[in-house]
Amino acid sequence: MQEVTQKKGAIRAGSLFGIPFFIDVSWFLILAFVTWSYGSALGAQHPEWGTLVPWLTGFVSALLLFASVLLHELGHSFAAIAQGIRVQSISLFLFGGVAQIERESRSPWGALVVALAGPLVSIALFGLFYGLEQALSLAGPAGAVVSLLAMVNLALAIFNMLPGLPLDGGNVLKALVWGVTGNQYKGIRFAGITGQGVGVLMMLGGLFVIGNFNGLWFAIIGWFVFSNARRYSEYARVQGRLSGLTAVQAAVRTEPAVPAHASLRSFADLYALGSSQVSFLVTDYDGRLVGRIDRGALLRQPTEIWAITPVSAVMQPVDASETVAADQPLDEVLTRLQEKRLPRIPVLQPSGLLVGQVRIEDIQRFFARKEPLRLAS
Ligand SMILES: [Zn+2]
């Protein structure tokens, strides 16, 4: 899987090739469960191993199982890194592993490579362990571990290739639909819908076909797939609608901009003191954005010089990455707001003229009430 999740309750376990590596507390439950279920099965199968060896074999198998998941996630990660995309973290949790990738590939073919890289690693590991099993005809605990690893890696590859988001097969499907239609969101929407189907089938299959504890577990994973797939569909619906609008259509001018040539005295009297606004945009004579000033700037200057100090002398520059162009599609604006964790972002004409600001709350309200975005005058 490659997906964005919260890292609540996760423990930082170090770094792998510069990628922060997290283990969720739920992972320890699975470690104990796999050790117990495999250990007790081996104990029943091989009474001659005594009591300790089956459990130890189960424990080593469980650790190697997680190493297999980790290598699968590293496969996705290296494919992303090769495209210049940063990998923010790799986490192991209840349902397996997740590589948190900073952004989508630029092209559907890039996304296809990232999606396929994980299952390809799993298939390669299956080949390796299956080959070892055949070539060495290992017996005893070592044989049991190798044959389990061959099976687990094959299962990982097959399960992950089920054709629905958030699984790798869903990402493959997304990339293909994206490639054919030229629209990324159509790809996500389509694979989100098939993902919901995959999730429902897993729940039904788990509860009514497999039955017992394994079936229940399968159904729980099905629920996880279903609810994530639904989130993807919703995300694609919102982003798809936003991509048809531009920043200038959503820009509002609710907050006054401060003229750069104004004195700190007038900034205080006319803007800062009568309002709860913390940060103000600063424009030049022609209305072009030249900087930003905080209320706090007043406190750092002695009151005696307020009247003779222009705002331009103490304002901060605004980084170009914290502004958007008037004709930029709104889906990109929303992504920028989220990436930079900004509540609002200035919208500029190519000349630098300040049109207004897009506020994240306006975009959210637009989708909550399905009301049209206020258009800039
Ligand atoms: Zn994967």
Coordinates of N, CA, C and O in Angstrom, one line a residue, residues 204-374:
L204 N -17.8 -9.7 2.8 CA -18.8 -10.8 2.6 C -18.1 -12.1 2.6 O -18.5 -13.1 3.2
G205 N -16.9 -12.2 1.8 CA -16.2 -13.4 1.7 C -15.7 -13.9 3.1 O -15.7 -15.0 3.5
G206 N -15.2 -12.9 3.9 CA -14.6 -13.2 5.2 C -15.7 -13.7 6.1 O -15.4 -14.7 6.8
L207 N -16.8 -13.1 6.1 CA -17.9 -13.5 7.1 C -18.6 -14.7 6.7 O -18.9 -15.6 7.5
F208 N -18.9 -14.8 5.4 CA -19.8 -15.9 4.9 C -19.2 -17.1 4.2 O -19.7 -18.1 4.1
V209 N -17.9 -16.9 3.7 CA -17.3 -18.0 3.0 C -16.2 -18.6 3.8 O -16.2 -19.8 4.1
I210 N -15.3 -17.7 4.3 CA -14.1 -18.3 5.1 C -14.6 -18.6 6.5 O -14.3 -19.7 7.0
G211 N -15.3 -17.7 7.1 CA -15.8 -17.9 8.5 C -14.7 -17.9 9.5 O -13.6 -17.5 9.2
N212 N -15.0 -18.4 10.7 CA -14.0 -18.4 11.9 C -13.2 -17.2 12.0 O -13.5 -16.1 11.5
F213 N -12.1 -17.3 12.8 CA -11.4 -16.1 13.2 C -10.7 -15.5 11.9 O -10.7 -14.3 11.8
N214 N -10.1 -16.3 11.1 CA -9.4 -15.8 9.9 C -10.4 -15.0 9.0 O -10.0 -14.0 8.4
G215 N -11.6 -15.5 8.9 CA -12.6 -14.8 8.1 C -12.9 -13.5 8.7 O -13.1 -12.5 7.9
L216 N -13.1 -13.4 10.0 CA -13.4 -12.2 10.7 C -12.2 -11.2 10.4 O -12.5 -10.0 10.1
W217 N -11.0 -11.6 10.5 CA -9.9 -10.8 10.2 C -9.9 -10.2 8.8 O -9.6 -9.1 8.6
F218 N -10.2 -11.1 7.9 CA -10.3 -10.8 6.5 C -11.3 -9.7 6.3 O -11.2 -8.7 5.5
A219 N -12.5 -9.9 7.0 CA -13.6 -8.9 6.9 C -13.2 -7.6 7.4 O -13.6 -6.5 6.9
I220 N -12.4 -7.6 8.5 CA -12.0 -6.3 9.1 C -11.0 -5.6 8.1 O -11.2 -4.4 7.9
I221 N -10.1 -6.3 7.5 CA -9.3 -5.7 6.5 C -10.2 -5.2 5.3 O -9.9 -4.1 4.8
G222 N -11.2 -5.9 5.0 CA -12.1 -5.5 3.9 C -12.8 -4.1 4.3 O -12.9 -3.3 3.5
W223 N -13.1 -4.0 5.6 CA -13.7 -2.7 6.0 C -12.7 -1.6 5.9 O -13.1 -0.5 5.5
F224 N -11.5 -1.9 6.3 CA -10.4 -0.9 6.1 C -10.3 -0.5 4.7 O -10.2 0.7 4.4
V225 N -10.3 -1.4 3.8 CA -10.1 -1.1 2.3 C -11.3 -0.3 1.9 O -11.2 0.7 1.2
F226 N -12.5 -0.7 2.3 CA -13.8 -0.1 1.8 C -13.8 1.4 2.3 O -14.0 2.3 1.5
S227 N -13.5 1.6 3.6 CA -13.6 3.0 4.1 C -12.5 3.9 3.5 O -12.7 5.1 3.2
N228 N -11.3 3.4 3.2 CA -10.3 4.2 2.6 C -10.6 4.4 1.1 O -10.4 5.5 0.6
A229 N -11.2 3.4 0.4 CA -11.6 3.6 -1.0 C -12.6 4.7 -1.1 O -12.6 5.5 -2.0
R230 N -13.5 4.8 -0.1 CA -14.6 5.8 -0.1 C -14.0 7.2 0.1 O -14.4 8.1 -0.6
R231 N -12.9 7.3 0.9 CA -12.3 8.5 1.1 C -11.6 9.0 -0.2 O -11.6 10.2 -0.5
Y232 N -11.0 8.0 -0.9 CA -10.3 8.4 -2.2 C -11.4 8.9 -3.2 O -11.1 9.9 -3.9
S233 N -12.5 8.2 -3.2 CA -13.5 8.7 -4.2 C -14.0 10.1 -3.9 O -14.1 10.9 -4.8
E234 N -14.2 10.4 -2.6 CA -14.6 11.7 -2.1 C -13.6 12.7 -2.5 O -13.9 13.8 -3.0
Y235 N -12.3 12.4 -2.2 CA -11.2 13.3 -2.5 C -11.2 13.6 -4.0 O -11.0 14.8 -4.3
A236 N -11.3 12.6 -4.8 CA -11.3 12.8 -6.2 C -12.4 13.6 -6.7 O -12.3 14.5 -7.6
R237 N -13.6 13.5 -6.1 CA -14.8 14.3 -6.5 C -14.5 15.7 -6.2 O -14.7 16.6 -7.0
V238 N -14.0 16.0 -5.0 CA -13.7 17.4 -4.6 C -12.7 18.0 -5.5 O -12.8 19.1 -6.0
Q239 N -11.5 17.3 -5.6 CA -10.4 17.8 -6.4 C -10.8 18.0 -7.9 O -10.4 18.9 -8.5
G240 N -11.6 17.1 -8.4 CA -12.1 17.1 -9.7 C -12.9 18.4 -10.0 O -12.7 19.1 -11.0
R241 N -13.8 18.7 -9.0 CA -14.6 20.0 -9.2 C -13.7 21.2 -9.0 O -13.9 22.2 -9.7
L242 N -12.7 21.1 -8.1 CA -11.9 22.3 -7.9 C -11.0 22.6 -9.1 O -10.7 23.7 -9.4
S243 N -10.6 21.5 -9.8 CA -9.7 21.7 -10.9 C -10.3 22.4 -12.0 O -9.6 23.0 -12.9
G244 N -11.7 22.5 -12.0 CA -12.4 23.3 -13.1 C -12.5 24.8 -12.7 O -13.0 25.5 -13.5
L245 N -12.0 25.1 -11.5 CA -12.1 26.6 -11.1 C -10.7 27.1 -11.0 O -9.8 26.4 -10.8
T246 N -10.6 28.5 -11.0 CA -9.3 29.0 -10.8 C -9.2 29.9 -9.5 O -10.3 30.2 -8.9
A247 N -8.0 30.2 -9.1 CA -7.8 30.9 -7.8 C -8.6 32.2 -7.8 O -9.2 32.6 -6.8
V248 N -8.6 32.9 -8.9 CA -9.2 34.2 -9.0 C -10.7 34.2 -8.7 O -11.3 35.0 -8.1
Q249 N -11.3 33.0 -9.1 CA -12.7 32.9 -8.9 C -13.1 32.7 -7.4 O -14.2 32.8 -7.0
A250 N -12.1 32.3 -6.6 CA -12.4 32.0 -5.2 C -11.7 33.1 -4.3 O -11.9 33.0 -3.1
A251 N -11.0 34.0 -4.9 CA -10.3 35.0 -4.1 C -11.3 36.0 -3.4 O -12.2 36.5 -4.1
V252 N -11.1 36.3 -2.2 CA -11.9 37.3 -1.5 C -11.0 38.4 -0.9 O -9.8 38.2 -0.7
R253 N -11.6 39.6 -0.7 CA -10.8 40.7 -0.2 C -11.4 41.1 1.1 O -11.8 42.3 1.3
T254 N -11.4 40.2 2.1 CA -12.0 40.6 3.3 C -11.1 41.2 4.3 O -11.4 41.9 5.2
E255 N -9.8 41.0 4.0 CA -8.8 41.6 4.9 C -8.1 42.8 4.1 O -7.6 42.6 3.0
P256 N -8.0 44.0 4.7 CA -7.4 45.1 4.0 C -5.9 44.9 3.9 O -5.2 44.3 4.8
A257 N -5.3 45.4 2.8 CA -3.8 45.3 2.7 C -3.3 46.7 3.1 O -4.0 47.7 3.0
V258 N -2.1 46.7 3.7 CA -1.5 47.9 4.2 C -0.6 48.5 3.2 O 0.2 47.8 2.6
P259 N -0.7 49.8 2.9 CA 0.3 50.5 1.9 C 1.7 50.5 2.5 O 1.9 50.8 3.7
A260 N 2.7 50.1 1.7 CA 4.1 50.0 2.1 C 4.6 51.4 2.6 O 5.4 51.4 3.5
H261 N 4.1 52.5 2.0 CA 4.6 53.8 2.4 C 4.0 54.4 3.6 O 4.4 55.4 4.2
A262 N 2.9 53.7 4.2 CA 2.3 54.2 5.4 C 3.2 54.1 6.6 O 4.1 53.3 6.6
S263 N 3.1 55.0 7.5 CA 3.9 54.9 8.7 C 3.4 53.9 9.7 O 2.2 53.5 9.6
L264 N 4.3 53.4 10.6 CA 3.8 52.5 11.6 C 2.7 53.0 12.4 O 1.8 52.3 12.9
R265 N 2.7 54.4 12.6 CA 1.7 55.1 13.4 C 0.3 54.8 12.7 O -0.6 54.4 13.4
S266 N 0.3 55.1 11.4 CA -1.0 54.8 10.7 C -1.4 53.3 10.6 O -2.5 53.0 10.7
F267 N -0.3 52.5 10.5 CA -0.6 51.1 10.5 C -1.3 50.7 11.8 O -2.3 50.0 11.8
A268 N -0.7 51.2 12.9 CA -1.3 50.9 14.2 C -2.8 51.4 14.3 O -3.7 50.7 14.7
D269 N -2.9 52.7 14.0 CA -4.2 53.4 14.2 C -5.3 52.9 13.2 O -6.4 52.6 13.6
L270 N -4.9 52.7 12.0 CA -6.0 52.4 10.9 C -6.2 50.9 10.7 O -7.2 50.5 10.2
Y271 N -5.2 50.1 11.1 CA -5.3 48.7 10.8 C -5.2 47.8 12.0 O -6.1 47.1 12.4
A272 N -4.1 47.9 12.7 CA -3.8 46.9 13.7 C -4.6 47.0 15.0 O -5.2 46.0 15.5
L273 N -4.8 48.2 15.5 CA -5.4 48.4 16.8 C -6.9 48.1 16.8 O -7.5 47.6 17.7
G274 N -7.6 48.4 15.7 CA -9.0 48.2 15.6 C -9.4 46.8 15.2 O -10.6 46.5 14.9
S275 N -8.5 45.9 15.0 CA -8.9 44.6 14.5 C -8.1 43.4 15.2 O -7.1 43.7 15.9
S276 N -8.7 42.2 15.1 CA -8.0 41.1 15.7 C -7.1 40.4 14.8 O -6.4 39.4 15.1
Q277 N -7.0 40.9 13.5 CA -6.1 40.3 12.5 C -4.7 40.4 13.0 O -4.2 41.4 13.5
V278 N -3.9 39.3 12.8 CA -2.5 39.2 13.3 C -1.6 39.7 12.2 O -0.6 40.4 12.5
S279 N -1.8 39.2 11.0 CA -0.8 39.4 10.0 C -1.5 40.2 8.8 O -2.7 39.9 8.5
F280 N -0.8 41.2 8.2 CA -1.4 42.0 7.2 C -0.5 41.9 5.9 O 0.7 41.9 6.1
L281 N -1.1 41.8 4.8 CA -0.3 41.9 3.5 C 0.0 43.4 3.2 O -0.8 44.3 3.6
V282 N 1.2 43.6 2.6 CA 1.6 45.0 2.3 C 1.7 45.1 0.8 O 2.3 44.3 0.1
T283 N 1.1 46.2 0.3 CA 1.2 46.5 -1.2 C 1.8 47.8 -1.4 O 1.8 48.7 -0.6
D284 N 2.3 48.0 -2.7 CA 3.0 49.2 -3.1 C 1.9 50.2 -3.6 O 0.7 49.9 -3.6
Y285 N 2.3 51.3 -4.2 CA 1.4 52.3 -4.7 C 0.4 51.7 -5.8 O -0.7 52.1 -5.9
D286 N 0.9 50.7 -6.6 CA 0.1 50.2 -7.6 C -0.7 49.0 -7.2 O -1.4 48.4 -8.0
G287 N -0.6 48.6 -5.9 CA -1.4 47.5 -5.5 C -0.7 46.2 -5.6 O -1.3 45.1 -5.5
R288 N 0.6 46.2 -5.9 CA 1.4 44.9 -6.0 C 1.8 44.5 -4.6 O 2.2 45.3 -3.8
L289 N 1.8 43.2 -4.4 CA 2.2 42.6 -3.1 C 3.7 42.7 -2.9 O 4.5 42.3 -3.8
V290 N 4.1 43.4 -1.8 CA 5.5 43.6 -1.6 C 6.0 42.9 -0.3 O 7.2 42.8 0.0
G291 N 5.1 42.6 0.6 CA 5.5 42.0 1.9 C 4.4 41.7 2.8 O 3.2 41.7 2.4
R292 N 4.7 41.5 4.0 CA 3.7 41.1 5.1 C 4.2 41.7 6.4 O 5.4 41.8 6.6
I293 N 3.3 42.2 7.2 CA 3.7 42.8 8.5 C 2.7 42.2 9.6 O 1.5 42.1 9.4
D294 N 3.3 41.8 10.7 CA 2.6 41.3 11.9 C 2.3 42.4 12.8 O 3.1 43.4 12.9
R295 N 1.2 42.3 13.7 CA 1.0 43.2 14.7 C 2.2 43.3 15.6 O 2.6 44.4 16.1
G296 N 2.9 42.2 15.8 CA 4.1 42.1 16.7 C 5.2 43.0 16.3 O 6.0 43.5 17.2
A297 N 5.2 43.4 15.0 CA 6.3 44.3 14.6 C 6.2 45.6 15.3 O 7.2 46.3 15.5
L298 N 5.0 46.0 15.7 CA 4.8 47.3 16.4 C 5.5 47.3 17.7 O 6.2 48.3 18.2
L299 N 5.4 46.1 18.4 CA 6.0 46.0 19.8 C 7.5 46.1 19.7 O 8.1 46.4 20.7
R300 N 8.1 45.7 18.6 CA 9.5 45.6 18.5 C 10.1 47.0 18.2 O 11.3 47.2 18.2
Q301 N 9.2 48.0 17.9 CA 9.8 49.3 17.6 C 9.3 50.3 18.7 O 8.1 50.2 19.1
P302 N 10.2 51.2 19.1 CA 9.8 52.2 20.2 C 8.7 53.1 19.6 O 8.7 53.5 18.4
T303 N 7.6 53.4 20.4 CA 6.5 54.2 19.9 C 7.0 55.5 19.3 O 6.3 56.1 18.4
E304 N 8.1 56.1 19.8 CA 8.5 57.4 19.4 C 8.8 57.5 17.9 O 8.7 58.5 17.3
I305 N 9.3 56.3 17.4 CA 9.7 56.3 15.9 C 8.6 55.8 15.0 O 8.7 55.8 13.8
W306 N 7.4 55.5 15.6 CA 6.3 55.0 14.7 C 5.9 56.0 13.6 O 5.7 55.6 12.5
A307 N 5.9 57.2 14.0 CA 5.4 58.2 13.0 C 6.4 58.4 11.8 O 6.0 58.8 10.7
I308 N 7.7 58.2 12.1 CA 8.7 58.4 11.0 C 9.2 57.2 10.4 O 10.1 57.2 9.5
T309 N 8.7 56.0 10.8 CA 9.1 54.7 10.2 C 8.1 54.2 9.2 O 6.9 54.0 9.7
P310 N 8.4 54.0 8.0 CA 7.4 53.4 7.1 C 7.3 51.9 7.3 O 8.2 51.2 7.7
V311 N 6.1 51.4 7.0 CA 5.9 49.9 7.0 C 6.9 49.2 6.3 O 7.4 48.1 6.7
S312 N 7.3 49.7 5.1 CA 8.3 49.0 4.2 C 9.6 48.7 4.9 O 10.3 47.8 4.6
A313 N 9.9 49.5 6.0 CA 11.2 49.3 6.7 C 11.2 48.1 7.6 O 12.3 47.6 7.9
V314 N 10.0 47.7 8.0 CA 10.0 46.6 9.0 C 9.3 45.3 8.5 O 9.2 44.3 9.2
M315 N 8.7 45.4 7.3 CA 7.9 44.3 6.8 C 8.8 43.1 6.4 O 10.0 43.3 6.3
Q316 N 8.1 41.9 6.4 CA 8.8 40.7 6.0 C 8.5 40.4 4.5 O 7.4 40.7 4.1
P317 N 9.5 39.8 3.8 CA 9.2 39.4 2.4 C 8.2 38.3 2.4 O 8.1 37.5 3.4
V318 N 7.4 38.1 1.3 CA 6.5 37.0 1.2 C 7.1 36.1 0.1 O 7.4 36.5 -1.0
D319 N 7.4 34.8 0.5 CA 8.0 33.9 -0.4 C 7.0 33.6 -1.5 O 5.8 33.4 -1.3
A320 N 7.6 33.4 -2.8 CA 6.8 33.2 -3.9 C 6.0 31.9 -3.8 O 4.9 31.8 -4.3
S321 N 6.5 30.9 -3.0 CA 5.8 29.6 -2.9 C 4.6 29.8 -2.0 O 3.8 28.9 -1.9
E322 N 4.5 30.9 -1.3 CA 3.3 31.2 -0.4 C 2.3 32.1 -1.1 O 1.5 32.8 -0.4
T323 N 2.4 32.2 -2.4 CA 1.4 32.9 -3.2 C 0.9 32.0 -4.3 O 1.6 31.0 -4.6
V324 N -0.2 32.3 -4.9 CA -0.6 31.6 -6.1 C -1.0 32.5 -7.2 O -1.3 33.7 -7.0
A325 N -0.9 32.0 -8.5 CA -1.2 32.9 -9.6 C -2.8 32.9 -9.8 O -3.4 31.9 -9.5
A326 N -3.3 34.0 -10.4 CA -4.7 34.1 -10.5 C -5.4 33.0 -11.3 O -6.5 32.6 -11.0
D327 N -4.6 32.5 -12.3 CA -5.2 31.5 -13.2 C -4.9 30.0 -12.8 O -5.2 29.1 -13.5
Q328 N -4.3 29.9 -11.5 CA -4.0 28.6 -11.1 C -5.2 27.8 -10.7 O -6.1 28.3 -10.0
P329 N -5.3 26.5 -11.1 CA -6.5 25.7 -10.8 C -6.6 25.6 -9.3 O -5.6 25.4 -8.5
L330 N -7.9 25.6 -8.8 CA -8.1 25.6 -7.3 C -7.6 24.3 -6.6 O -7.3 24.3 -5.5
D331 N -7.6 23.2 -7.4 CA -7.1 21.9 -6.7 C -5.6 22.1 -6.3 O -5.2 21.7 -5.3
E332 N -4.9 22.8 -7.2 CA -3.4 23.1 -6.9 C -3.3 24.0 -5.7 O -2.5 23.9 -4.9
V333 N -4.3 25.0 -5.7 CA -4.3 26.0 -4.6 C -4.5 25.3 -3.2 O -3.8 25.5 -2.2
L334 N -5.5 24.4 -3.2 CA -5.8 23.6 -2.0 C -4.6 22.8 -1.6 O -4.3 22.7 -0.4
T335 N -4.0 22.1 -2.5 CA -2.8 21.3 -2.2 C -1.7 22.2 -1.6 O -1.1 21.9 -0.6
R336 N -1.5 23.4 -2.2 CA -0.5 24.3 -1.6 C -0.8 24.8 -0.2 O 0.0 24.8 0.7
L337 N -2.1 25.1 0.0 CA -2.5 25.5 1.4 C -2.2 24.4 2.4 O -1.8 24.6 3.5
Q338 N -2.5 23.1 2.0 CA -2.3 22.0 2.9 C -0.9 21.7 3.1 O -0.4 21.5 4.2
E339 N -0.1 21.7 2.0 CA 1.4 21.5 2.1 C 2.1 22.5 3.0 O 2.9 22.1 3.9
K340 N 1.7 23.7 2.9 CA 2.4 24.8 3.6 C 1.7 25.1 4.9 O 2.1 26.0 5.7
R341 N 0.6 24.4 5.2 CA -0.2 24.6 6.4 C -0.6 26.0 6.6 O -0.4 26.6 7.7
L342 N -1.1 26.6 5.5 CA -1.6 28.0 5.6 C -3.1 28.1 5.7 O -3.8 27.3 5.0
P343 N -3.6 29.0 6.4 CA -5.1 29.2 6.5 C -5.6 29.9 5.2 O -6.7 29.8 4.8
R344 N -4.7 30.8 4.6 CA -5.1 31.5 3.4 C -3.9 31.8 2.6 O -2.8 31.8 3.1
I345 N -4.1 32.1 1.3 CA -2.9 32.4 0.5 C -3.2 33.5 -0.5 O -4.3 33.6 -1.0
P346 N -2.3 34.5 -0.7 CA -2.6 35.6 -1.6 C -2.6 35.2 -3.0 O -1.8 34.3 -3.4
V347 N -3.5 35.8 -3.8 CA -3.6 35.5 -5.2 C -3.1 36.7 -6.0 O -3.5 37.8 -5.8
L348 N -2.1 36.4 -6.9 CA -1.5 37.5 -7.6 C -1.7 37.4 -9.1 O -1.7 36.3 -9.7
Q349 N -1.8 38.6 -9.8 CA -1.8 38.7 -11.2 C -0.3 38.5 -11.7 O 0.6 38.7 -10.8
P350 N -0.1 38.2 -12.9 CA 1.3 38.1 -13.4 C 2.2 39.4 -13.0 O 3.4 39.3 -12.8
S351 N 1.5 40.5 -13.0 CA 2.3 41.8 -12.7 C 2.6 41.9 -11.2 O 3.3 42.8 -10.8
G352 N 2.1 41.0 -10.4 CA 2.3 41.0 -8.9 C 1.2 41.7 -8.2 O 1.1 41.8 -7.0
L353 N 0.2 42.2 -9.0 CA -1.0 42.9 -8.4 C -1.8 41.9 -7.5 O -2.1 40.8 -7.9
L354 N -2.1 42.3 -6.3 CA -2.8 41.5 -5.3 C -4.3 41.5 -5.6 O -4.9 42.5 -5.6
V355 N -4.8 40.3 -6.0 CA -6.2 40.2 -6.3 C -7.1 40.0 -5.1 O -8.2 40.5 -5.0
G356 N -6.5 39.2 -4.1 CA -7.3 38.9 -2.9 C -6.6 37.6 -2.3 O -5.5 37.4 -2.6
Q357 N -7.4 36.9 -1.5 CA -6.8 35.7 -0.9 C -7.8 34.6 -1.0 O -9.0 34.8 -1.0
V358 N -7.3 33.4 -1.2 CA -8.1 32.2 -1.1 C -8.0 31.6 0.3 O -6.8 31.4 0.8
R359 N -9.1 31.5 1.0 CA -9.1 30.9 2.4 C -9.6 29.5 2.3 O -10.5 29.1 1.7
I360 N -8.9 28.7 3.1 CA -9.2 27.2 3.2 C -10.6 27.1 3.6 O -11.4 26.2 3.2
E361 N -11.1 27.9 4.5 CA -12.5 27.8 5.1 C -13.5 28.0 4.0 O -14.6 27.4 4.0
D362 N -13.2 28.9 3.0 CA -14.2 29.1 1.9 C -14.3 27.9 1.0 O -15.4 27.5 0.6
I363 N -13.1 27.2 0.8 CA -13.2 26.0 0.0 C -14.0 24.9 0.7 O -14.8 24.2 0.1
Q364 N -13.7 24.8 2.0 CA -14.4 23.8 2.8 C -15.9 24.1 2.8 O -16.7 23.2 2.7
R365 N -16.3 25.3 3.0 CA -17.7 25.7 3.1 C -18.4 25.4 1.7 O -19.5 24.9 1.7
F366 N -17.7 25.7 0.7 CA -18.2 25.4 -0.7 C -18.6 24.0 -0.8 O -19.7 23.7 -1.4
F367 N -17.8 23.1 -0.3 CA -18.1 21.7 -0.5 C -19.1 21.2 0.6 O -19.9 20.3 0.3
A368 N -19.1 21.8 1.8 CA -20.0 21.3 2.8 C -21.4 21.7 2.4 O -22.3 20.9 2.5
R369 N -21.6 22.9 1.9 CA -23.0 23.4 1.6 C -23.3 23.3 0.1 O -24.4 23.6 -0.3
K370 N -22.3 22.9 -0.6 CA -22.5 22.8 -2.1 C -22.9 24.1 -2.7 O -23.6 24.2 -3.7
E371 N -22.5 25.2 -2.0 CA -22.9 26.5 -2.6 C -21.7 27.0 -3.5 O -20.6 26.6 -3.3
P372 N -22.1 27.8 -4.4 CA -21.0 28.3 -5.4 C -20.0 29.2 -4.6 O -20.4 29.9 -3.7
L373 N -18.8 29.1 -5.0 CA -17.8 29.9 -4.4 C -18.1 31.4 -4.8 O -18.5 31.7 -5.9
R374 N -17.8 32.2 -3.8 CA -18.0 33.7 -4.1 C -17.0 34.1 -5.2 O -15.9 33.8 -5.1

